mmCIF file of C-alpha atoms in Angstrom:
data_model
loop_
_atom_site.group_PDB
_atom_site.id
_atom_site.type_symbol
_atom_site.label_atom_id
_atom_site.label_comp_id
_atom_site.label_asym_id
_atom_site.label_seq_id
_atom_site.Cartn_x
_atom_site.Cartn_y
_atom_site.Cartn_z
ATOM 1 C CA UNK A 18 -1.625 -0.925 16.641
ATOM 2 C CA UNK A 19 -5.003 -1.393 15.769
ATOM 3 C CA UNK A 20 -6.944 -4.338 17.730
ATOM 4 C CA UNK A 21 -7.337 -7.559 15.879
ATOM 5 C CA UNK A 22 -10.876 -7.981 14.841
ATOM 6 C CA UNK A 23 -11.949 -11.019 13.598
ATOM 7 C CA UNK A 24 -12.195 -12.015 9.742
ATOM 8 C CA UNK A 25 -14.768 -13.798 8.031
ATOM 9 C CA UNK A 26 -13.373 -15.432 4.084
ATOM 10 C CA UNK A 27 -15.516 -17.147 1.618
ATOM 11 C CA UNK A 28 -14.774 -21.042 0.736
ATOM 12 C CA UNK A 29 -14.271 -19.679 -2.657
ATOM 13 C CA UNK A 30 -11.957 -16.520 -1.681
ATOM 14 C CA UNK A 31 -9.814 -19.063 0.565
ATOM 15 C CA UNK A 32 -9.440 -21.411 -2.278
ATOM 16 C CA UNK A 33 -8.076 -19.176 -4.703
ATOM 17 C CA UNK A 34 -6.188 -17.364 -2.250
ATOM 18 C CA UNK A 35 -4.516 -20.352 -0.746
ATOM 19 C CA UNK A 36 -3.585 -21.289 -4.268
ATOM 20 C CA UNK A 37 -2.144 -17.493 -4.631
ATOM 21 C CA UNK A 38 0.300 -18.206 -1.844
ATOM 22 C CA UNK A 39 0.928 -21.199 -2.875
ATOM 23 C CA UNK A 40 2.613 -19.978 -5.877
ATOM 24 C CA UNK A 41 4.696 -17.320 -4.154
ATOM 25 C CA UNK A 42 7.624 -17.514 -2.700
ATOM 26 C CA UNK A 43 7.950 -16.929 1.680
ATOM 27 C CA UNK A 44 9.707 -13.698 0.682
ATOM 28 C CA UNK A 45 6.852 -12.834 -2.067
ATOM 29 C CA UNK A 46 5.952 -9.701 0.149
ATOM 30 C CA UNK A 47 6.028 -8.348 3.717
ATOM 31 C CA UNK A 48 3.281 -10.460 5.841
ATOM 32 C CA UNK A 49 2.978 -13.335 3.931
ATOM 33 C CA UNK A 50 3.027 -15.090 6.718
ATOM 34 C CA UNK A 51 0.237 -13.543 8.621
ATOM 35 C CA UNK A 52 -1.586 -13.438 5.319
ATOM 36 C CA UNK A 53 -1.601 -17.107 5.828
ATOM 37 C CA UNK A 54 -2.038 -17.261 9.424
ATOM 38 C CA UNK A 55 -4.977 -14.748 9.306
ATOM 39 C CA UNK A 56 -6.896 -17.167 6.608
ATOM 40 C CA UNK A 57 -6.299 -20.431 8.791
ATOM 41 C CA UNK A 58 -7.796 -18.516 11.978
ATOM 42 C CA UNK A 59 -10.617 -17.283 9.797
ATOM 43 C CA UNK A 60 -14.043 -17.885 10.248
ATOM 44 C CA UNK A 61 -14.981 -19.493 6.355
ATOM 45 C CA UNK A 62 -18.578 -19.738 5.187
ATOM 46 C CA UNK A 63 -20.109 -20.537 1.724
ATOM 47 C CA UNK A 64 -20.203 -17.135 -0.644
ATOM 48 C CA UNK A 65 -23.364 -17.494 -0.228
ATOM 49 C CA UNK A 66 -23.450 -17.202 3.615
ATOM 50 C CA UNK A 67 -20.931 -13.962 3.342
ATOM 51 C CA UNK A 68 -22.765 -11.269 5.131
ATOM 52 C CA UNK A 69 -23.123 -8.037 2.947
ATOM 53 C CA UNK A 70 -21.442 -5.841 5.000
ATOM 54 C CA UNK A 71 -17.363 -8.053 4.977
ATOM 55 C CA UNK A 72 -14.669 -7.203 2.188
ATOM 56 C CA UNK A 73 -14.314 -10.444 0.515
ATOM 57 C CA UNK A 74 -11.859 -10.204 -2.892
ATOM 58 C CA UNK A 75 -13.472 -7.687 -5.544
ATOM 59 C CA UNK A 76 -14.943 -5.560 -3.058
ATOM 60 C CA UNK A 77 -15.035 -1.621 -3.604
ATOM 61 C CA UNK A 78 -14.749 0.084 -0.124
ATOM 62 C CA UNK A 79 -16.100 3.425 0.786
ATOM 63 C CA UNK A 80 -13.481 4.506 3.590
ATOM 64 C CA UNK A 81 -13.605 7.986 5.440
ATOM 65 C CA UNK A 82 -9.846 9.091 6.708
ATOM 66 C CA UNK A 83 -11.413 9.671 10.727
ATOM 67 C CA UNK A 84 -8.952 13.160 10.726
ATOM 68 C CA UNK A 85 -10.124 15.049 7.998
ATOM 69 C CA UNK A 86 -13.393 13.146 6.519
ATOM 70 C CA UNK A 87 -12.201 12.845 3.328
ATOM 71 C CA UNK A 88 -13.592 9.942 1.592
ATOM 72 C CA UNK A 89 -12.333 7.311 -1.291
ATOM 73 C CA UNK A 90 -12.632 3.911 -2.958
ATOM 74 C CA UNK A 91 -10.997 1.243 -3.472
ATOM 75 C CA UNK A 92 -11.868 -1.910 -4.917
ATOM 76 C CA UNK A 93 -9.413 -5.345 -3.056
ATOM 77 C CA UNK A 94 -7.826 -7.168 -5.983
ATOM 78 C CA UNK A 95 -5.827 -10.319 -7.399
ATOM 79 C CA UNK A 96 -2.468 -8.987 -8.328
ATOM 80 C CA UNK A 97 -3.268 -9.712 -11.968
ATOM 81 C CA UNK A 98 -6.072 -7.005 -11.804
ATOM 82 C CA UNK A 99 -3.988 -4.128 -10.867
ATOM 83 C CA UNK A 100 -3.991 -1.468 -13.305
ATOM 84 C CA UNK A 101 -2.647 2.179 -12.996
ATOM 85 C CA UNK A 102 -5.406 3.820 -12.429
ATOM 86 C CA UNK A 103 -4.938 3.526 -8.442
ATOM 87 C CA UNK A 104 -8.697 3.038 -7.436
ATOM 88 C CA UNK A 105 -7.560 -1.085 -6.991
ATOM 89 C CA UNK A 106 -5.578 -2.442 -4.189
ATOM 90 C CA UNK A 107 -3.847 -5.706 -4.730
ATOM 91 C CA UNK A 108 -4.132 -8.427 -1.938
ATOM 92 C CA UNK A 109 -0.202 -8.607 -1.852
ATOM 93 C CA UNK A 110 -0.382 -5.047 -1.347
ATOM 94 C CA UNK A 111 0.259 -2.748 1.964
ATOM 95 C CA UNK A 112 -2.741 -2.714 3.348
ATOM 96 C CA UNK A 113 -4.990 -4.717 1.293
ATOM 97 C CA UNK A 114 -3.500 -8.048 2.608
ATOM 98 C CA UNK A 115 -5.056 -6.100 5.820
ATOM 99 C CA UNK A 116 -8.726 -5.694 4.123
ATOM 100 C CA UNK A 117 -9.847 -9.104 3.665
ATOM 101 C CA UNK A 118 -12.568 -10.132 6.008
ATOM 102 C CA UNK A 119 -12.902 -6.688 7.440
ATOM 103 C CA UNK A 120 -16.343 -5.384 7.944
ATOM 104 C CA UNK A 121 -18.208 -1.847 7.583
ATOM 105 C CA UNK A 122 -17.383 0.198 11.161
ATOM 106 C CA UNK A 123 -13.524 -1.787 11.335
ATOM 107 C CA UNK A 124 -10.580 0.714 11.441
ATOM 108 C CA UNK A 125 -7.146 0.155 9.569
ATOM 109 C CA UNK A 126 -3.591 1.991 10.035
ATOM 110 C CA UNK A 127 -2.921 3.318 6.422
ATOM 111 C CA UNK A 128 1.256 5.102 6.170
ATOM 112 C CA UNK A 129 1.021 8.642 5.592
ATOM 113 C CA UNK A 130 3.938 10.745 3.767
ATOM 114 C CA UNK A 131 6.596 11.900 6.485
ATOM 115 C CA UNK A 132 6.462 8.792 8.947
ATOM 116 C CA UNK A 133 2.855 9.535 10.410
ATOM 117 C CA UNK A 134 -0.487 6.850 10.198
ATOM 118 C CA UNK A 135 -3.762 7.676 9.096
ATOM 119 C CA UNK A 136 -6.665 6.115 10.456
ATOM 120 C CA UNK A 137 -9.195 5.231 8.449
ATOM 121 C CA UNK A 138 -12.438 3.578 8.354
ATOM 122 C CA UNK A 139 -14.398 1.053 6.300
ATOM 123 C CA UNK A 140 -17.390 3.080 6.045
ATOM 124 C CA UNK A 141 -19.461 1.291 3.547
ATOM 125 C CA UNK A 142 -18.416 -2.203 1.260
ATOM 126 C CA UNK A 143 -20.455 -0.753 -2.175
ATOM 127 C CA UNK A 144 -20.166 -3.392 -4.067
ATOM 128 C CA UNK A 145 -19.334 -7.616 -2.769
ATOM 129 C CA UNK A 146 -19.560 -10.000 -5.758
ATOM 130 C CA UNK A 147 -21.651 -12.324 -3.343
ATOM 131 C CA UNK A 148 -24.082 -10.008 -2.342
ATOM 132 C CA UNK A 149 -24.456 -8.851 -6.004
ATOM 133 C CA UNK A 150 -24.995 -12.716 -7.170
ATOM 134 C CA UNK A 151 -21.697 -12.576 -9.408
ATOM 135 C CA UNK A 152 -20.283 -16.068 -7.829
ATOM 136 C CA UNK A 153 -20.638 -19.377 -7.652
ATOM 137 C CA UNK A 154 -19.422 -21.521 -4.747
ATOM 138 C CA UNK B 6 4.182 6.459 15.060
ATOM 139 C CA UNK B 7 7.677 6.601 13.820
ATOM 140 C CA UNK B 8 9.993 9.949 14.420
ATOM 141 C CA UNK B 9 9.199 12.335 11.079
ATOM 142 C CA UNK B 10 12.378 12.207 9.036
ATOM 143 C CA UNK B 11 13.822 14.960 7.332
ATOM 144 C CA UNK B 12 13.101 13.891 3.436
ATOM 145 C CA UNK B 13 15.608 15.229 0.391
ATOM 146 C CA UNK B 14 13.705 15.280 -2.782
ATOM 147 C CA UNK B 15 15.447 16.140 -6.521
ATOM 148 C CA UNK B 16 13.926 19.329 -7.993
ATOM 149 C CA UNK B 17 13.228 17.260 -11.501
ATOM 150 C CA UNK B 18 10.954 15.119 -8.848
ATOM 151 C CA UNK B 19 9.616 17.542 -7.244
ATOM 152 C CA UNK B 20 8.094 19.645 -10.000
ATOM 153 C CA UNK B 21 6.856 16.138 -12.316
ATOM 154 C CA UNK B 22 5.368 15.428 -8.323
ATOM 155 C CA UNK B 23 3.628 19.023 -8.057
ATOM 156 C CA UNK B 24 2.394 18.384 -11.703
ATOM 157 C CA UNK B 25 0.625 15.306 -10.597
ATOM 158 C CA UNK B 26 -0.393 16.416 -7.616
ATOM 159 C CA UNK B 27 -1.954 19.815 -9.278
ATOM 160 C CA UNK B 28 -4.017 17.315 -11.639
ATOM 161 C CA UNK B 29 -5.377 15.198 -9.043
ATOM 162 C CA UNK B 30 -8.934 16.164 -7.116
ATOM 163 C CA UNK B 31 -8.157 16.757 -3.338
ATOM 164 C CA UNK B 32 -9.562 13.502 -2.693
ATOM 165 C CA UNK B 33 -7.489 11.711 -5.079
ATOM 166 C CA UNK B 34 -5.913 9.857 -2.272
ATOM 167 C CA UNK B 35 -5.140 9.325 1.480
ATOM 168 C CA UNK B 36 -2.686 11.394 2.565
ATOM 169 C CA UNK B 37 -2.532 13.869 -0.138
ATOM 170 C CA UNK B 38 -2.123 16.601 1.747
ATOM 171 C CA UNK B 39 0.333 14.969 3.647
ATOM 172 C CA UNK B 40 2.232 14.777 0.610
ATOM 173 C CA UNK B 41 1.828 18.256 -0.607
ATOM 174 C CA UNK B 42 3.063 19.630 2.857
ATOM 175 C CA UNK B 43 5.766 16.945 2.817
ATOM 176 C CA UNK B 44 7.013 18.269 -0.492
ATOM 177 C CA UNK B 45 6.771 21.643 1.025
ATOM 178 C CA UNK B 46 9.229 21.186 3.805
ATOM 179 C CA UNK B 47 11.616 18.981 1.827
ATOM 180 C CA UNK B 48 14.789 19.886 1.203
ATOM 181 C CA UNK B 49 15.683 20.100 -2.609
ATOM 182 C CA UNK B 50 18.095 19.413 -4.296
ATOM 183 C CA UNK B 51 19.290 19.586 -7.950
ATOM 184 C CA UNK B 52 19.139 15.829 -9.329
ATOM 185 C CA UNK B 53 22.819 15.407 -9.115
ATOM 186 C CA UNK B 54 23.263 16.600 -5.764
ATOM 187 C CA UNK B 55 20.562 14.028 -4.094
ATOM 188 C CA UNK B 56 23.043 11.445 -1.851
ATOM 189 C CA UNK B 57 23.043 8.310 -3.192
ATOM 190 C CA UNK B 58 21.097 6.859 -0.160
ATOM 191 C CA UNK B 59 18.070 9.030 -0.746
ATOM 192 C CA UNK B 60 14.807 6.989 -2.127
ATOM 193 C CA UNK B 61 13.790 9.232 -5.423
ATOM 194 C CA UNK B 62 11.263 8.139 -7.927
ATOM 195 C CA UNK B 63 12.062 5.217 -9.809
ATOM 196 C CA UNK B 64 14.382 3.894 -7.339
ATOM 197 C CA UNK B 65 14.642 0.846 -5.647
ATOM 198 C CA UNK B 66 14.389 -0.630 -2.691
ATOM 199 C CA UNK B 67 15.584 -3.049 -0.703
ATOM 200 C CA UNK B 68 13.685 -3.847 2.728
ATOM 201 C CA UNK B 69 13.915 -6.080 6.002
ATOM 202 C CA UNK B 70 11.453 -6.706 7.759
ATOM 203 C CA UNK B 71 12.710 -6.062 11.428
ATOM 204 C CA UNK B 72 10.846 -9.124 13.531
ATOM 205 C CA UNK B 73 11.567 -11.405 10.649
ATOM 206 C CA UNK B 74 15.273 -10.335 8.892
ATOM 207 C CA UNK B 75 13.115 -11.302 5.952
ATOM 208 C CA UNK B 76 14.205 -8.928 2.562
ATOM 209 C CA UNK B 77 12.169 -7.937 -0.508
ATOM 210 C CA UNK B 78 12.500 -5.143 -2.771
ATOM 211 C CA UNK B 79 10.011 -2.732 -4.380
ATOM 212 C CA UNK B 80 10.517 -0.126 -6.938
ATOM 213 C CA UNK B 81 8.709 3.778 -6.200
ATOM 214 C CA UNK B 82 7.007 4.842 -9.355
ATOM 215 C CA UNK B 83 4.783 7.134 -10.805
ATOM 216 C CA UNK B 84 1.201 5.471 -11.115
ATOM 217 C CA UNK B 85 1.268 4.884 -14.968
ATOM 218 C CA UNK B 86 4.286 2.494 -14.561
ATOM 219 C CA UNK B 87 2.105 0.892 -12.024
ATOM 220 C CA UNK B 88 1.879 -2.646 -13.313
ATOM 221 C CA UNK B 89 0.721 -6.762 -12.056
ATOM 222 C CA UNK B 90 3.745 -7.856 -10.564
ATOM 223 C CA UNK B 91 3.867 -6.483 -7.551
ATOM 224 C CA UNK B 92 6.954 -5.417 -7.299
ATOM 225 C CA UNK B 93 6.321 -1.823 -7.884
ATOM 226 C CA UNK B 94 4.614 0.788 -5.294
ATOM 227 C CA UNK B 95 2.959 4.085 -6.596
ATOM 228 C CA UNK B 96 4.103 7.301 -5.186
ATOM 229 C CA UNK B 97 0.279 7.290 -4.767
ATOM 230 C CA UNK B 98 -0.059 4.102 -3.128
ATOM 231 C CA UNK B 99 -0.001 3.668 0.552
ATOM 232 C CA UNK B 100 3.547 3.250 1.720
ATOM 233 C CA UNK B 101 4.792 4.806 -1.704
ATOM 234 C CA UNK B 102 3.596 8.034 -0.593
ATOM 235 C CA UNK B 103 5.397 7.401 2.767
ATOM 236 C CA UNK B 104 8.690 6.070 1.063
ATOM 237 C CA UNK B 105 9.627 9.430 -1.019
ATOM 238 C CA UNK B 106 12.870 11.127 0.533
ATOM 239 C CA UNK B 107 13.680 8.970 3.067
ATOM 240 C CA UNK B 108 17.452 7.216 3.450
ATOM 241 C CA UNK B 109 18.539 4.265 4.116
ATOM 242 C CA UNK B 110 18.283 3.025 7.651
ATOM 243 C CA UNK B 111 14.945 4.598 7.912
ATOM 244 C CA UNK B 112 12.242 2.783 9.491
ATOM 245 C CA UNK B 113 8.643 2.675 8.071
ATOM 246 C CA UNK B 114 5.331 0.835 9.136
ATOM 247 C CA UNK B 115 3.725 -1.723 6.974
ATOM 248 C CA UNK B 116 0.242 -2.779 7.720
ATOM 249 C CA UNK B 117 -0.340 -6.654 7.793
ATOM 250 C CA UNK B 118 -3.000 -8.349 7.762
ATOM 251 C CA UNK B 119 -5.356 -8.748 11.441
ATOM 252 C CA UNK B 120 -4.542 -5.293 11.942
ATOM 253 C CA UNK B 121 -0.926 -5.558 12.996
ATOM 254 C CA UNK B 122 1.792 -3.163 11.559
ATOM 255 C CA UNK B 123 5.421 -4.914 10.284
ATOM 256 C CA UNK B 124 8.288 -2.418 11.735
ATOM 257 C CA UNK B 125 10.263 -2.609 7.914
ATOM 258 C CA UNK B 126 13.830 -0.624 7.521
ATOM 259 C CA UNK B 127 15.310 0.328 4.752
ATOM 260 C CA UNK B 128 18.364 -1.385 4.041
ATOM 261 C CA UNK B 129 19.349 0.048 1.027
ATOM 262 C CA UNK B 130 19.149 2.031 -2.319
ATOM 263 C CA UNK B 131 20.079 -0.639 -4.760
ATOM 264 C CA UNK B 132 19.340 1.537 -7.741
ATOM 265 C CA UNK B 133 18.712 4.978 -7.757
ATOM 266 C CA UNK B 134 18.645 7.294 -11.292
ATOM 267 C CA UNK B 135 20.226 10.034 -10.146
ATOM 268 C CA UNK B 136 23.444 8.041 -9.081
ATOM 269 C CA UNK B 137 23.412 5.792 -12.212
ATOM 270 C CA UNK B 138 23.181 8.665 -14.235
ATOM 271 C CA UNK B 139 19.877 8.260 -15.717
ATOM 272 C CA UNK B 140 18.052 11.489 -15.378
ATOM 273 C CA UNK B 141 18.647 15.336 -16.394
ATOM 274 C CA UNK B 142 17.789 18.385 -14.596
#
């Protein structure tokens, strides 16, 4: 298990996200729960304060699998912006519920075919909405 | 890391699978290769000789979450019947990639949010194709 670094969730995110969970039920999907613990333990700042280098909702992430150096995208969604082209991760989602508030140089577990974890690491956030001026607080 | 299970995969699966797979760039996802090697060593079967307690594409699952005895369910698809509601996983998601071939009381890992992992088990097929009929070799 990976250590528990610490997450940092604009006003704005945390609004809209607490109104997500709202709406769900406690069985919506698997870690709900921490979902909701990780956002009251989080450290919240205006969109405005975000620093450029966290995963706040609409991110793309550059990640680099730390076997094999293979490297991919994905951009952290609302479940309402999923589509099937697979390059978007819904927040409700294995292991984007585990992106938000992450920051370049953090490591996630990401479930590999045949039991087995890859490790893999957020190598570069390429696009944030608040670092791009696309919010308002 | 959980033990590698054995995985039992239809032969109608396994060559739409290979098709997808074969269209893909090597970088198309994490674990990828995983997948391809997975599908490698599986054992296959013709579709109406796959045990009814085998996870095949387009079947569906119902969890529990081991710490909590909470349940949800998720359906395995390919990544064009991807959709919003959440309550579908891509074979190319993570976790979906993880989920093909494997029976019922197997255990998988499920990355939460804070960088903990949810120990989830397989409770049971509740609908599989082959069993219901639904697909032709």
């Amino acid at each position: 298990m990976a250590k528990k670094p610490n997450i940092i969730v604009s006003s704005t995110d945390l609004e809209r996200l607490e109104d997500l969970l709202d709406s769900l039920p406690a069985d919506a999907f698997p870690g709900k729960a921490d979902l909701q613990a990780e956002l009251e333990r989080a450290e919240v700042v205006d969109p405005d304060q975000v620093p450029p280098s966290v995963v706040t909702m609409n991110s793309t992430v550059r990640f680099t699998i730390e076997s094999t150096g293979q490297e991919f995208s994905r951009t952290l969604v609302y479940p309402k912006d999923v589509d099937s082209k697979g390059d978007k991760i819904s927040i409700l989602a294995p292991v984007g519920s585990a992106l938000l508030g992450l920051s370049e140089g953090d490591q996630i577990e990401w479930p590999s075919p045949g039991g087995g974890m890859l490790r893999v690491r957020i190598m570069e956030v390429s696009h944030q909405p608040e670092r791009a001026g696309e919010t308002h607080s």
